[in-house]
Amino acid sequence: MTPARFQSWAVRQALPLWSENGFDRQRALFHERLDFNGRPLPLPALRLMVQARQIATYCRAALRGDCGAGDMALRCLAEVERRYHRADGAAGWVFSLAPAGRPADRRRDLYAHAFILFAYAWAYRLSGDPGLRRRAAETATELETIFHTPGPGFMDAVPPRDATRRQNPHMHLLEAWLALYDATGEEIYHTRAARLITLATTRFIDPDSGLLLEDFSADWQPLYPAGQNRAEPGHLLEWSWLLHEYLRLCAPGDAAVIRQAAGRLHLTALAHTTGTMPPVIRNAVTQDGRIVDGGTRIWPQTELIRSLGANRSAPVSSDIITGILANFATHYIPSHLNGGWIDRLNADGTTPMDHMPASSFYHIYGAVCDLTEGQGHRDAAENLSHSTP
């Protein structure tokens, strides 16, 4: 499969599938799951995170001319605002919605708040509606109040599920700050992104193994003894790409240091692949290199595609990209699913799945966009960073 065929699959099959079968027009909300015949599967709750990811995906697709469902996405965002924001009378956004339209889970979740901010960024880019820009700013202020901690970073959830602090919601919050900065040019989002870059480079990345760890104590110390902490190679690739996005958008004075960190994350992730060619990204390892989850999911493979393109210090030939996409097409997007995908595979290559989750589409379409847009962006980032004193 070539990048052009990957884009064609997304435009002709995946985007129509999830804007037609995957969208509940009566409720103006996206379905979370389809079965392998493309039929919606009812669930007891619809998560804010999934709605936000789909809104962002379809706004981006409309901007690129890949799909005419931009109005549908904006309509969904208006419904999501009405149903999820302050739905219980308190500040912030509820986690999920029951079928009857009332909150199913009222907790405030940092991960979900990051994605509604991300959705606002793409919706504002599509519509230019100043109301969306204003409501994004209001949500950003609510987030910093609700999830506030005395030190760096934020609470994972309020009320908290446990005492663990996790890098993952902070990674997606960085993504949201960068998207909002790109969409609005407001310096506050640059400043917020820079704080998370500092947190990642000083606390998340283990200097000995080069792995970016997942779980921490309240003061951002690794949760377990040295060598036993968990890392997900897919997140290393995602962070590597985000660091390059920060370089592209913000041209920081410490660009060389950040570029080095991005490159090391990329290479460390590749060192923990299956060892095949093209490489396949496993789910999880420990600091000492033990495989704790030898299965794979679709999203780390898409992050590999994006990270390969971003890390120009490790040149990528068209043959390597074609090989990765061929493996991707064979194992994750077989033709009989008509725009759907296999979300996960066991270590032996079998799948435990009987459905396809909407949540993966944001990763998939992001890889499509980066394959077709990424080179120009990376060239601009190179020129900016070289001109920075």
PDB file of N, CA and C in Angstrom, residues 49-106:
ATOM      1  N   MET A  49     -14.659  11.999  25.365  1.00  0.00           N
ATOM      2  CA  MET A  49     -13.418  11.879  24.612  1.00  0.00           C
ATOM      3  C   MET A  49     -13.669  11.405  23.181  1.00  0.00           C
ATOM      4  N   VAL A  50     -14.533  10.426  23.011  1.00  0.00           N
ATOM      5  CA  VAL A  50     -14.791   9.884  21.678  1.00  0.00           C
ATOM      6  C   VAL A  50     -15.498  10.919  20.818  1.00  0.00           C
ATOM      7  N   GLN A  51     -16.491  11.602  21.385  1.00  0.00           N
ATOM      8  CA  GLN A  51     -17.189  12.641  20.620  1.00  0.00           C
ATOM      9  C   GLN A  51     -16.195  13.705  20.155  1.00  0.00           C
ATOM     10  N   ALA A  52     -15.327  14.122  21.051  1.00  0.00           N
ATOM     11  CA  ALA A  52     -14.369  15.183  20.724  1.00  0.00           C
ATOM     12  C   ALA A  52     -13.392  14.737  19.646  1.00  0.00           C
ATOM     13  N   ARG A  53     -12.911  13.518  19.724  1.00  0.00           N
ATOM     14  CA  ARG A  53     -11.988  13.019  18.703  1.00  0.00           C
ATOM     15  C   ARG A  53     -12.647  12.991  17.322  1.00  0.00           C
ATOM     16  N   GLN A  54     -13.882  12.532  17.270  1.00  0.00           N
ATOM     17  CA  GLN A  54     -14.564  12.466  15.986  1.00  0.00           C
ATOM     18  C   GLN A  54     -14.872  13.862  15.440  1.00  0.00           C
ATOM     19  N   ILE A  55     -15.259  14.779  16.304  1.00  0.00           N
ATOM     20  CA  ILE A  55     -15.493  16.160  15.871  1.00  0.00           C
ATOM     21  C   ILE A  55     -14.231  16.733  15.254  1.00  0.00           C
ATOM     22  N   ALA A  56     -13.100  16.582  15.942  1.00  0.00           N
ATOM     23  CA  ALA A  56     -11.838  17.101  15.429  1.00  0.00           C
ATOM     24  C   ALA A  56     -11.475  16.457  14.096  1.00  0.00           C
ATOM     25  N   THR A  57     -11.664  15.151  13.988  1.00  0.00           N
ATOM     26  CA  THR A  57     -11.325  14.434  12.765  1.00  0.00           C
ATOM     27  C   THR A  57     -12.133  14.950  11.581  1.00  0.00           C
ATOM     28  N   TYR A  58     -13.427  15.129  11.763  1.00  0.00           N
ATOM     29  CA  TYR A  58     -14.262  15.553  10.637  1.00  0.00           C
ATOM     30  C   TYR A  58     -14.108  17.032  10.319  1.00  0.00           C
ATOM     31  N   CYS A  59     -13.791  17.848  11.297  1.00  0.00           N
ATOM     32  CA  CYS A  59     -13.460  19.251  10.992  1.00  0.00           C
ATOM     33  C   CYS A  59     -12.169  19.308  10.169  1.00  0.00           C
ATOM     34  N   ARG A  60     -11.202  18.519  10.549  1.00  0.00           N
ATOM     35  CA  ARG A  60      -9.938  18.492   9.807  1.00  0.00           C
ATOM     36  C   ARG A  60     -10.157  17.961   8.397  1.00  0.00           C
ATOM     37  N   ALA A  61     -10.967  16.911   8.275  1.00  0.00           N
ATOM     38  CA  ALA A  61     -11.243  16.341   6.955  1.00  0.00           C
ATOM     39  C   ALA A  61     -11.950  17.353   6.062  1.00  0.00           C
ATOM     40  N   ALA A  62     -12.859  18.149   6.642  1.00  0.00           N
ATOM     41  CA  ALA A  62     -13.550  19.174   5.859  1.00  0.00           C
ATOM     42  C   ALA A  62     -12.573  20.254   5.403  1.00  0.00           C
ATOM     43  N   LEU A  63     -11.664  20.646   6.284  1.00  0.00           N
ATOM     44  CA  LEU A  63     -10.665  21.650   5.919  1.00  0.00           C
ATOM     45  C   LEU A  63      -9.784  21.171   4.779  1.00  0.00           C
ATOM     46  N   ARG A  64      -9.467  19.898   4.742  1.00  0.00           N
ATOM     47  CA  ARG A  64      -8.614  19.327   3.702  1.00  0.00           C
ATOM     48  C   ARG A  64      -9.381  19.002   2.422  1.00  0.00           C
ATOM     49  N   GLY A  65     -10.690  19.089   2.472  1.00  0.00           N
ATOM     50  CA  GLY A  65     -11.493  18.715   1.314  1.00  0.00           C
ATOM     51  C   GLY A  65     -11.646  17.218   1.152  1.00  0.00           C
ATOM     52  N   ASP A  66     -11.368  16.458   2.221  1.00  0.00           N
ATOM     53  CA  ASP A  66     -11.485  15.002   2.153  1.00  0.00           C
ATOM     54  C   ASP A  66     -12.902  14.507   2.417  1.00  0.00           C
ATOM     55  N   CYS A  67     -13.739  15.344   3.023  1.00  0.00           N
ATOM     56  CA  CYS A  67     -15.072  14.918   3.406  1.00  0.00           C
ATOM     57  C   CYS A  67     -15.941  16.157   3.610  1.00  0.00           C
ATOM     58  N   GLY A  68     -17.182  16.079   3.201  1.00  0.00           N
ATOM     59  CA  GLY A  68     -18.075  17.223   3.326  1.00  0.00           C
ATOM     60  C   GLY A  68     -18.904  17.206   4.589  1.00  0.00           C
ATOM     61  N   ALA A  69     -18.415  16.582   5.648  1.00  0.00           N
ATOM     62  CA  ALA A  69     -19.201  16.431   6.874  1.00  0.00           C
ATOM     63  C   ALA A  69     -18.835  17.460   7.934  1.00  0.00           C
ATOM     64  N   GLY A  70     -18.265  18.582   7.536  1.00  0.00           N
ATOM     65  CA  GLY A  70     -17.895  19.604   8.510  1.00  0.00           C
ATOM     66  C   GLY A  70     -19.086  20.149   9.268  1.00  0.00           C
ATOM     67  N   ASP A  71     -20.190  20.414   8.574  1.00  0.00           N
ATOM     68  CA  ASP A  71     -21.389  20.923   9.251  1.00  0.00           C
ATOM     69  C   ASP A  71     -21.918  19.913  10.258  1.00  0.00           C
ATOM     70  N   MET A  72     -21.830  18.630   9.907  1.00  0.00           N
ATOM     71  CA  MET A  72     -22.245  17.583  10.828  1.00  0.00           C
ATOM     72  C   MET A  72     -21.393  17.621  12.097  1.00  0.00           C
ATOM     73  N   ALA A  73     -20.085  17.799  11.938  1.00  0.00           N
ATOM     74  CA  ALA A  73     -19.192  17.843  13.087  1.00  0.00           C
ATOM     75  C   ALA A  73     -19.490  19.050  13.971  1.00  0.00           C
ATOM     76  N   LEU A  74     -19.762  20.203  13.363  1.00  0.00           N
ATOM     77  CA  LEU A  74     -20.074  21.407  14.131  1.00  0.00           C
ATOM     78  C   LEU A  74     -21.419  21.262  14.843  1.00  0.00           C
ATOM     79  N   ARG A  75     -22.368  20.592  14.177  1.00  0.00           N
ATOM     80  CA  ARG A  75     -23.651  20.316  14.824  1.00  0.00           C
ATOM     81  C   ARG A  75     -23.452  19.405  16.028  1.00  0.00           C
ATOM     82  N   CYS A  76     -22.594  18.412  15.873  1.00  0.00           N
ATOM     83  CA  CYS A  76     -22.296  17.507  16.982  1.00  0.00           C
ATOM     84  C   CYS A  76     -21.651  18.279  18.133  1.00  0.00           C
ATOM     85  N   LEU A  77     -20.725  19.172  17.825  1.00  0.00           N
ATOM     86  CA  LEU A  77     -20.069  19.949  18.874  1.00  0.00           C
ATOM     87  C   LEU A  77     -21.097  20.773  19.650  1.00  0.00           C
ATOM     88  N   ALA A  78     -22.053  21.383  18.964  1.00  0.00           N
ATOM     89  CA  ALA A  78     -23.086  22.156  19.656  1.00  0.00           C
ATOM     90  C   ALA A  78     -23.895  21.275  20.595  1.00  0.00           C
ATOM     91  N   GLU A  79     -24.194  20.045  20.150  1.00  0.00           N
ATOM     92  CA  GLU A  79     -24.934  19.116  21.000  1.00  0.00           C
ATOM     93  C   GLU A  79     -24.080  18.651  22.178  1.00  0.00           C
ATOM     94  N   VAL A  80     -22.816  18.408  21.922  1.00  0.00           N
ATOM     95  CA  VAL A  80     -21.903  17.997  22.993  1.00  0.00           C
ATOM     96  C   VAL A  80     -21.789  19.102  24.041  1.00  0.00           C
ATOM     97  N   GLU A  81     -21.674  20.341  23.603  1.00  0.00           N
ATOM     98  CA  GLU A  81     -21.647  21.457  24.560  1.00  0.00           C
ATOM     99  C   GLU A  81     -22.908  21.453  25.420  1.00  0.00           C
ATOM    100  N   ARG A  82     -24.037  21.259  24.802  1.00  0.00           N
ATOM    101  CA  ARG A  82     -25.309  21.301  25.519  1.00  0.00           C
ATOM    102  C   ARG A  82     -25.448  20.143  26.498  1.00  0.00           C
ATOM    103  N   ARG A  83     -24.958  18.967  26.092  1.00  0.00           N
ATOM    104  CA  ARG A  83     -25.181  17.768  26.892  1.00  0.00           C
ATOM    105  C   ARG A  83     -24.102  17.510  27.953  1.00  0.00           C
ATOM    106  N   TYR A  84     -22.860  17.866  27.651  1.00  0.00           N
ATOM    107  CA  TYR A  84     -21.751  17.471  28.526  1.00  0.00           C
ATOM    108  C   TYR A  84     -21.228  18.614  29.397  1.00  0.00           C
ATOM    109  N   HIS A  85     -21.271  19.837  28.925  1.00  0.00           N
ATOM    110  CA  HIS A  85     -20.668  20.945  29.675  1.00  0.00           C
ATOM    111  C   HIS A  85     -21.586  21.386  30.809  1.00  0.00           C
ATOM    112  N   ARG A  86     -21.053  21.313  32.023  1.00  0.00           N
ATOM    113  CA  ARG A  86     -21.796  21.712  33.224  1.00  0.00           C
ATOM    114  C   ARG A  86     -23.160  21.024  33.294  1.00  0.00           C
ATOM    115  N   ALA A  87     -23.200  19.800  32.831  1.00  0.00           N
ATOM    116  CA  ALA A  87     -24.473  19.074  32.761  1.00  0.00           C
ATOM    117  C   ALA A  87     -25.054  18.772  34.135  1.00  0.00           C
ATOM    118  N   ASP A  88     -24.217  18.781  35.157  1.00  0.00           N
ATOM    119  CA  ASP A  88     -24.683  18.551  36.527  1.00  0.00           C
ATOM    120  C   ASP A  88     -24.652  19.832  37.350  1.00  0.00           C
ATOM    121  N   GLY A  89     -24.461  20.969  36.698  1.00  0.00           N
ATOM    122  CA  GLY A  89     -24.454  22.245  37.386  1.00  0.00           C
ATOM    123  C   GLY A  89     -23.111  22.703  37.889  1.00  0.00           C
ATOM    124  N   ALA A  90     -22.087  21.843  37.798  1.00  0.00           N
ATOM    125  CA  ALA A  90     -20.750  22.202  38.263  1.00  0.00           C
ATOM    126  C   ALA A  90     -19.856  22.541  37.073  1.00  0.00           C
ATOM    127  N   ALA A  91     -18.754  23.220  37.340  1.00  0.00           N
ATOM    128  CA  ALA A  91     -17.827  23.608  36.284  1.00  0.00           C
ATOM    129  C   ALA A  91     -17.233  22.377  35.609  1.00  0.00           C
ATOM    130  N   GLY A  92     -16.905  22.524  34.329  1.00  0.00           N
ATOM    131  CA  GLY A  92     -16.262  21.455  33.587  1.00  0.00           C
ATOM    132  C   GLY A  92     -17.242  20.588  32.812  1.00  0.00           C
ATOM    133  N   TRP A  93     -16.705  19.499  32.270  1.00  0.00           N
ATOM    134  CA  TRP A  93     -17.439  18.613  31.373  1.00  0.00           C
ATOM    135  C   TRP A  93     -17.566  17.230  32.011  1.00  0.00           C
ATOM    136  N   VAL A  94     -18.778  16.661  31.977  1.00  0.00           N
ATOM    137  CA  VAL A  94     -18.959  15.317  32.523  1.00  0.00           C
ATOM    138  C   VAL A  94     -18.265  14.305  31.617  1.00  0.00           C
ATOM    139  N   PHE A  95     -17.917  13.167  32.180  1.00  0.00           N
ATOM    140  CA  PHE A  95     -17.129  12.166  31.472  1.00  0.00           C
ATOM    141  C   PHE A  95     -17.926  11.446  30.399  1.00  0.00           C
ATOM    142  N   SER A  96     -19.185  11.109  30.706  1.00  0.00           N
ATOM    143  CA  SER A  96     -19.968  10.329  29.742  1.00  0.00           C
ATOM    144  C   SER A  96     -21.455  10.598  29.914  1.00  0.00           C
ATOM    145  N   LEU A  97     -22.192  10.202  28.877  1.00  0.00           N
ATOM    146  CA  LEU A  97     -23.622  10.489  28.770  1.00  0.00           C
ATOM    147  C   LEU A  97     -24.384   9.176  28.618  1.00  0.00           C
ATOM    148  N   ALA A  98     -25.478   9.043  29.351  1.00  0.00           N
ATOM    149  CA  ALA A  98     -26.330   7.867  29.235  1.00  0.00           C
ATOM    150  C   ALA A  98     -27.218   7.978  27.999  1.00  0.00           C
ATOM    151  N   PRO A  99     -27.798   6.859  27.543  1.00  0.00           N
ATOM    152  CA  PRO A  99     -28.635   6.898  26.339  1.00  0.00           C
ATOM    153  C   PRO A  99     -29.790   7.897  26.420  1.00  0.00           C
ATOM    154  N   ALA A 100     -30.328   8.119  27.618  1.00  0.00           N
ATOM    155  CA  ALA A 100     -31.440   9.053  27.768  1.00  0.00           C
ATOM    156  C   ALA A 100     -30.999  10.509  27.694  1.00  0.00           C
ATOM    157  N   GLY A 101     -29.673  10.746  27.650  1.00  0.00           N
ATOM    158  CA  GLY A 101     -29.169  12.098  27.510  1.00  0.00           C
ATOM    159  C   GLY A 101     -28.705  12.747  28.791  1.00  0.00           C
ATOM    160  N   ARG A 102     -28.792  12.033  29.910  1.00  0.00           N
ATOM    161  CA  ARG A 102     -28.328  12.560  31.184  1.00  0.00           C
ATOM    162  C   ARG A 102     -26.919  12.052  31.476  1.00  0.00           C
ATOM    163  N   PRO A 103     -26.187  12.716  32.371  1.00  0.00           N
ATOM    164  CA  PRO A 103     -24.824  12.249  32.680  1.00  0.00           C
ATOM    165  C   PRO A 103     -24.825  10.817  33.191  1.00  0.00           C
ATOM    166  N   ALA A 104     -23.920  10.012  32.653  1.00  0.00           N
ATOM    167  CA  ALA A 104     -23.718   8.649  33.149  1.00  0.00           C
ATOM    168  C   ALA A 104     -22.600   8.618  34.176  1.00  0.00           C
ATOM    169  N   ASP A 105     -21.544   9.367  33.918  1.00  0.00           N
ATOM    170  CA  ASP A 105     -20.394   9.464  34.824  1.00  0.00           C
ATOM    171  C   ASP A 105     -20.068  10.947  34.949  1.00  0.00           C
ATOM    172  N   ARG A 106     -20.229  11.483  36.145  1.00  0.00           N
ATOM    173  CA  ARG A 106     -20.084  12.922  36.361  1.00  0.00           C
ATOM    174  C   ARG A 106     -18.660  13.348  36.676  1.00  0.00           C
TER     175      ARG A 106
END
